[in-house]
Amino acid sequence: MQHATLHIEGMSCAHCLNAVNQALAALPGITIDSVRIGRAEVSYDERITNLAALEAAVAEAGYRATAA
Ligand SMILES: [Cu+2]
């Protein structure tokens, strides 16, 4: 498993936390360690997914994620 910290722009409330959580949780090969406003900590199986897929899922939910 790889660990990643995503910096996420556009989050402001509990709804945002939910939306980001669900977007990430829907991806295969990922374990969410924590989601806070502006930041998500995740572990992922690099044989199944990658940082670009994580960033794209967050983008689809309406936020802008950048891997730290
Ligand atoms: Cu919000």
Short mmCIF file of N, CA and C and ligand atoms in Angstrom, two decimals:
data_model
loop_
_atom_site.label_atom_id
_atom_site.label_comp_id
_atom_site.label_asym_id
_atom_site.label_seq_id
_atom_site.Cartn_x
_atom_site.Cartn_y
_atom_site.Cartn_z
N MET A 1 0.84 -1.20 0.00
CA MET A 1 0.00 0.00 0.00
C MET A 1 0.88 1.25 0.00
N GLN A 2 0.44 2.23 -0.77
CA GLN A 2 1.08 3.54 -0.79
C GLN A 2 0.24 4.48 0.05
N HIS A 3 0.91 5.42 0.72
CA HIS A 3 0.17 6.42 1.47
C HIS A 3 0.22 7.73 0.69
N ALA A 4 -0.88 8.47 0.74
CA ALA A 4 -0.90 9.77 0.07
C ALA A 4 -1.66 10.79 0.90
N THR A 5 -1.19 12.01 0.85
CA THR A 5 -1.91 13.14 1.42
C THR A 5 -2.41 13.99 0.25
N LEU A 6 -3.72 14.20 0.22
CA LEU A 6 -4.29 15.04 -0.83
C LEU A 6 -4.68 16.38 -0.22
N HIS A 7 -4.21 17.46 -0.83
CA HIS A 7 -4.69 18.79 -0.45
C HIS A 7 -5.89 19.08 -1.33
N ILE A 8 -6.99 19.46 -0.72
CA ILE A 8 -8.24 19.61 -1.47
C ILE A 8 -8.78 21.02 -1.31
N GLU A 9 -8.95 21.68 -2.45
CA GLU A 9 -9.49 23.03 -2.46
C GLU A 9 -11.00 22.98 -2.63
N GLY A 10 -11.69 23.90 -1.99
CA GLY A 10 -13.12 24.06 -2.20
C GLY A 10 -13.99 23.46 -1.11
N MET A 11 -13.38 22.79 -0.14
CA MET A 11 -14.17 22.18 0.94
C MET A 11 -14.47 23.22 2.01
N SER A 12 -15.71 23.20 2.56
CA SER A 12 -16.02 24.18 3.59
C SER A 12 -16.90 23.68 4.71
N CYS A 13 -17.53 22.52 4.55
CA CYS A 13 -18.51 22.11 5.56
C CYS A 13 -18.67 20.60 5.61
N ALA A 14 -19.61 20.15 6.43
CA ALA A 14 -19.82 18.72 6.60
C ALA A 14 -20.27 18.06 5.30
N HIS A 15 -21.01 18.79 4.50
CA HIS A 15 -21.42 18.25 3.21
C HIS A 15 -20.19 17.94 2.35
N CYS A 16 -19.25 18.83 2.36
CA CYS A 16 -18.03 18.64 1.58
C CYS A 16 -17.28 17.40 2.07
N LEU A 17 -17.20 17.25 3.39
CA LEU A 17 -16.52 16.08 3.96
C LEU A 17 -17.18 14.80 3.44
N ASN A 18 -18.51 14.79 3.48
CA ASN A 18 -19.26 13.64 3.00
C ASN A 18 -19.00 13.37 1.53
N ALA A 19 -19.06 14.42 0.74
CA ALA A 19 -18.91 14.27 -0.71
C ALA A 19 -17.53 13.72 -1.06
N VAL A 20 -16.50 14.25 -0.42
CA VAL A 20 -15.14 13.79 -0.70
C VAL A 20 -14.95 12.36 -0.21
N ASN A 21 -15.50 12.10 0.99
CA ASN A 21 -15.41 10.76 1.54
C ASN A 21 -16.03 9.75 0.59
N GLN A 22 -17.23 10.05 0.11
CA GLN A 22 -17.94 9.11 -0.76
C GLN A 22 -17.23 8.95 -2.09
N ALA A 23 -16.71 10.04 -2.63
CA ALA A 23 -16.01 9.97 -3.91
C ALA A 23 -14.79 9.06 -3.80
N LEU A 24 -14.05 9.20 -2.71
CA LEU A 24 -12.86 8.38 -2.52
C LEU A 24 -13.23 6.93 -2.20
N ALA A 25 -14.24 6.77 -1.34
CA ALA A 25 -14.63 5.42 -0.91
C ALA A 25 -15.14 4.58 -2.08
N ALA A 26 -15.64 5.25 -3.12
CA ALA A 26 -16.19 4.52 -4.26
C ALA A 26 -15.10 3.91 -5.14
N LEU A 27 -13.87 4.34 -4.94
CA LEU A 27 -12.79 3.83 -5.77
C LEU A 27 -12.30 2.48 -5.28
N PRO A 28 -11.97 1.58 -6.20
CA PRO A 28 -11.39 0.30 -5.80
C PRO A 28 -9.95 0.49 -5.34
N GLY A 29 -9.52 -0.30 -4.41
CA GLY A 29 -8.11 -0.32 -4.02
C GLY A 29 -7.70 0.81 -3.10
N ILE A 30 -8.67 1.48 -2.46
CA ILE A 30 -8.32 2.60 -1.60
C ILE A 30 -8.88 2.42 -0.20
N THR A 31 -8.10 2.83 0.78
CA THR A 31 -8.53 2.88 2.17
C THR A 31 -8.41 4.32 2.63
N ILE A 32 -9.48 4.88 3.16
CA ILE A 32 -9.44 6.25 3.64
C ILE A 32 -8.95 6.26 5.08
N ASP A 33 -7.90 6.97 5.33
CA ASP A 33 -7.39 7.07 6.69
C ASP A 33 -8.10 8.21 7.42
N SER A 34 -8.23 9.35 6.76
CA SER A 34 -8.97 10.46 7.36
C SER A 34 -9.32 11.47 6.27
N VAL A 35 -10.44 12.14 6.48
CA VAL A 35 -10.79 13.27 5.62
C VAL A 35 -11.13 14.44 6.52
N ARG A 36 -10.45 15.54 6.31
CA ARG A 36 -10.74 16.77 7.03
C ARG A 36 -10.95 17.85 5.99
N ILE A 37 -11.42 18.99 6.41
CA ILE A 37 -11.61 20.08 5.45
C ILE A 37 -10.25 20.48 4.89
N GLY A 38 -10.13 20.34 3.58
CA GLY A 38 -8.91 20.74 2.91
C GLY A 38 -7.84 19.67 2.79
N ARG A 39 -8.16 18.46 3.34
CA ARG A 39 -7.08 17.49 3.36
C ARG A 39 -7.61 16.07 3.55
N ALA A 40 -7.11 15.14 2.76
CA ALA A 40 -7.47 13.73 2.93
C ALA A 40 -6.20 12.89 3.01
N GLU A 41 -6.22 11.94 3.91
CA GLU A 41 -5.12 10.98 4.03
C GLU A 41 -5.67 9.64 3.57
N VAL A 42 -5.00 9.04 2.61
CA VAL A 42 -5.48 7.76 2.09
C VAL A 42 -4.33 6.79 1.91
N SER A 43 -4.67 5.52 1.89
CA SER A 43 -3.75 4.48 1.48
C SER A 43 -4.35 3.82 0.26
N TYR A 44 -3.50 3.46 -0.69
CA TYR A 44 -4.05 2.82 -1.89
C TYR A 44 -3.11 1.75 -2.39
N ASP A 45 -3.71 0.80 -3.08
CA ASP A 45 -2.95 -0.30 -3.68
C ASP A 45 -2.52 0.15 -5.07
N GLU A 46 -1.24 0.36 -5.26
CA GLU A 46 -0.75 0.93 -6.52
C GLU A 46 -0.90 -0.05 -7.69
N ARG A 47 -1.27 -1.30 -7.42
CA ARG A 47 -1.53 -2.22 -8.52
C ARG A 47 -2.95 -2.04 -9.04
N ILE A 48 -3.79 -1.36 -8.26
CA ILE A 48 -5.20 -1.22 -8.61
C ILE A 48 -5.54 0.20 -9.03
N THR A 49 -4.94 1.19 -8.35
CA THR A 49 -5.30 2.57 -8.63
C THR A 49 -4.05 3.45 -8.53
N ASN A 50 -4.22 4.74 -8.75
CA ASN A 50 -3.07 5.64 -8.70
C ASN A 50 -3.53 7.04 -8.31
N LEU A 51 -2.57 7.91 -8.12
CA LEU A 51 -2.88 9.26 -7.66
C LEU A 51 -3.78 10.00 -8.63
N ALA A 52 -3.55 9.81 -9.91
CA ALA A 52 -4.36 10.51 -10.91
C ALA A 52 -5.83 10.12 -10.77
N ALA A 53 -6.09 8.84 -10.48
CA ALA A 53 -7.47 8.37 -10.31
C ALA A 53 -8.09 8.99 -9.06
N LEU A 54 -7.29 9.12 -8.01
CA LEU A 54 -7.80 9.72 -6.77
C LEU A 54 -8.15 11.18 -7.02
N GLU A 55 -7.26 11.89 -7.68
CA GLU A 55 -7.49 13.31 -7.97
C GLU A 55 -8.71 13.49 -8.87
N ALA A 56 -8.87 12.59 -9.84
CA ALA A 56 -10.00 12.68 -10.76
C ALA A 56 -11.32 12.45 -10.03
N ALA A 57 -11.34 11.51 -9.10
CA ALA A 57 -12.57 11.22 -8.36
C ALA A 57 -12.98 12.42 -7.52
N VAL A 58 -12.01 13.07 -6.90
CA VAL A 58 -12.31 14.26 -6.10
C VAL A 58 -12.78 15.39 -7.02
N ALA A 59 -12.17 15.51 -8.17
CA ALA A 59 -12.57 16.55 -9.13
C ALA A 59 -14.01 16.34 -9.58
N GLU A 60 -14.39 15.08 -9.80
CA GLU A 60 -15.76 14.78 -10.21
C GLU A 60 -16.76 15.19 -9.15
N ALA A 61 -16.34 15.12 -7.89
CA ALA A 61 -17.22 15.52 -6.79
C ALA A 61 -17.29 17.04 -6.66
N GLY A 62 -16.43 17.74 -7.40
CA GLY A 62 -16.51 19.20 -7.43
C GLY A 62 -15.43 19.94 -6.68
N TYR A 63 -14.37 19.20 -6.33
CA TYR A 63 -13.27 19.83 -5.58
C TYR A 63 -11.97 19.63 -6.34
N ARG A 64 -10.95 20.32 -5.91
CA ARG A 64 -9.68 20.23 -6.61
C ARG A 64 -8.63 19.61 -5.68
N ALA A 65 -8.18 18.43 -6.03
CA ALA A 65 -7.24 17.71 -5.19
C ALA A 65 -5.85 17.73 -5.80
N THR A 66 -4.85 17.92 -4.94
CA THR A 66 -3.47 17.84 -5.37
C THR A 66 -2.73 16.96 -4.38
N ALA A 67 -2.05 15.97 -4.88
CA ALA A 67 -1.28 15.10 -4.01
C ALA A 67 -0.08 15.88 -3.47
N ALA A 68 0.13 15.79 -2.17
CA ALA A 68 1.24 16.52 -1.54
C ALA A 68 2.55 15.80 -1.86
CU CU B 1 -19.54 22.07 2.03
#
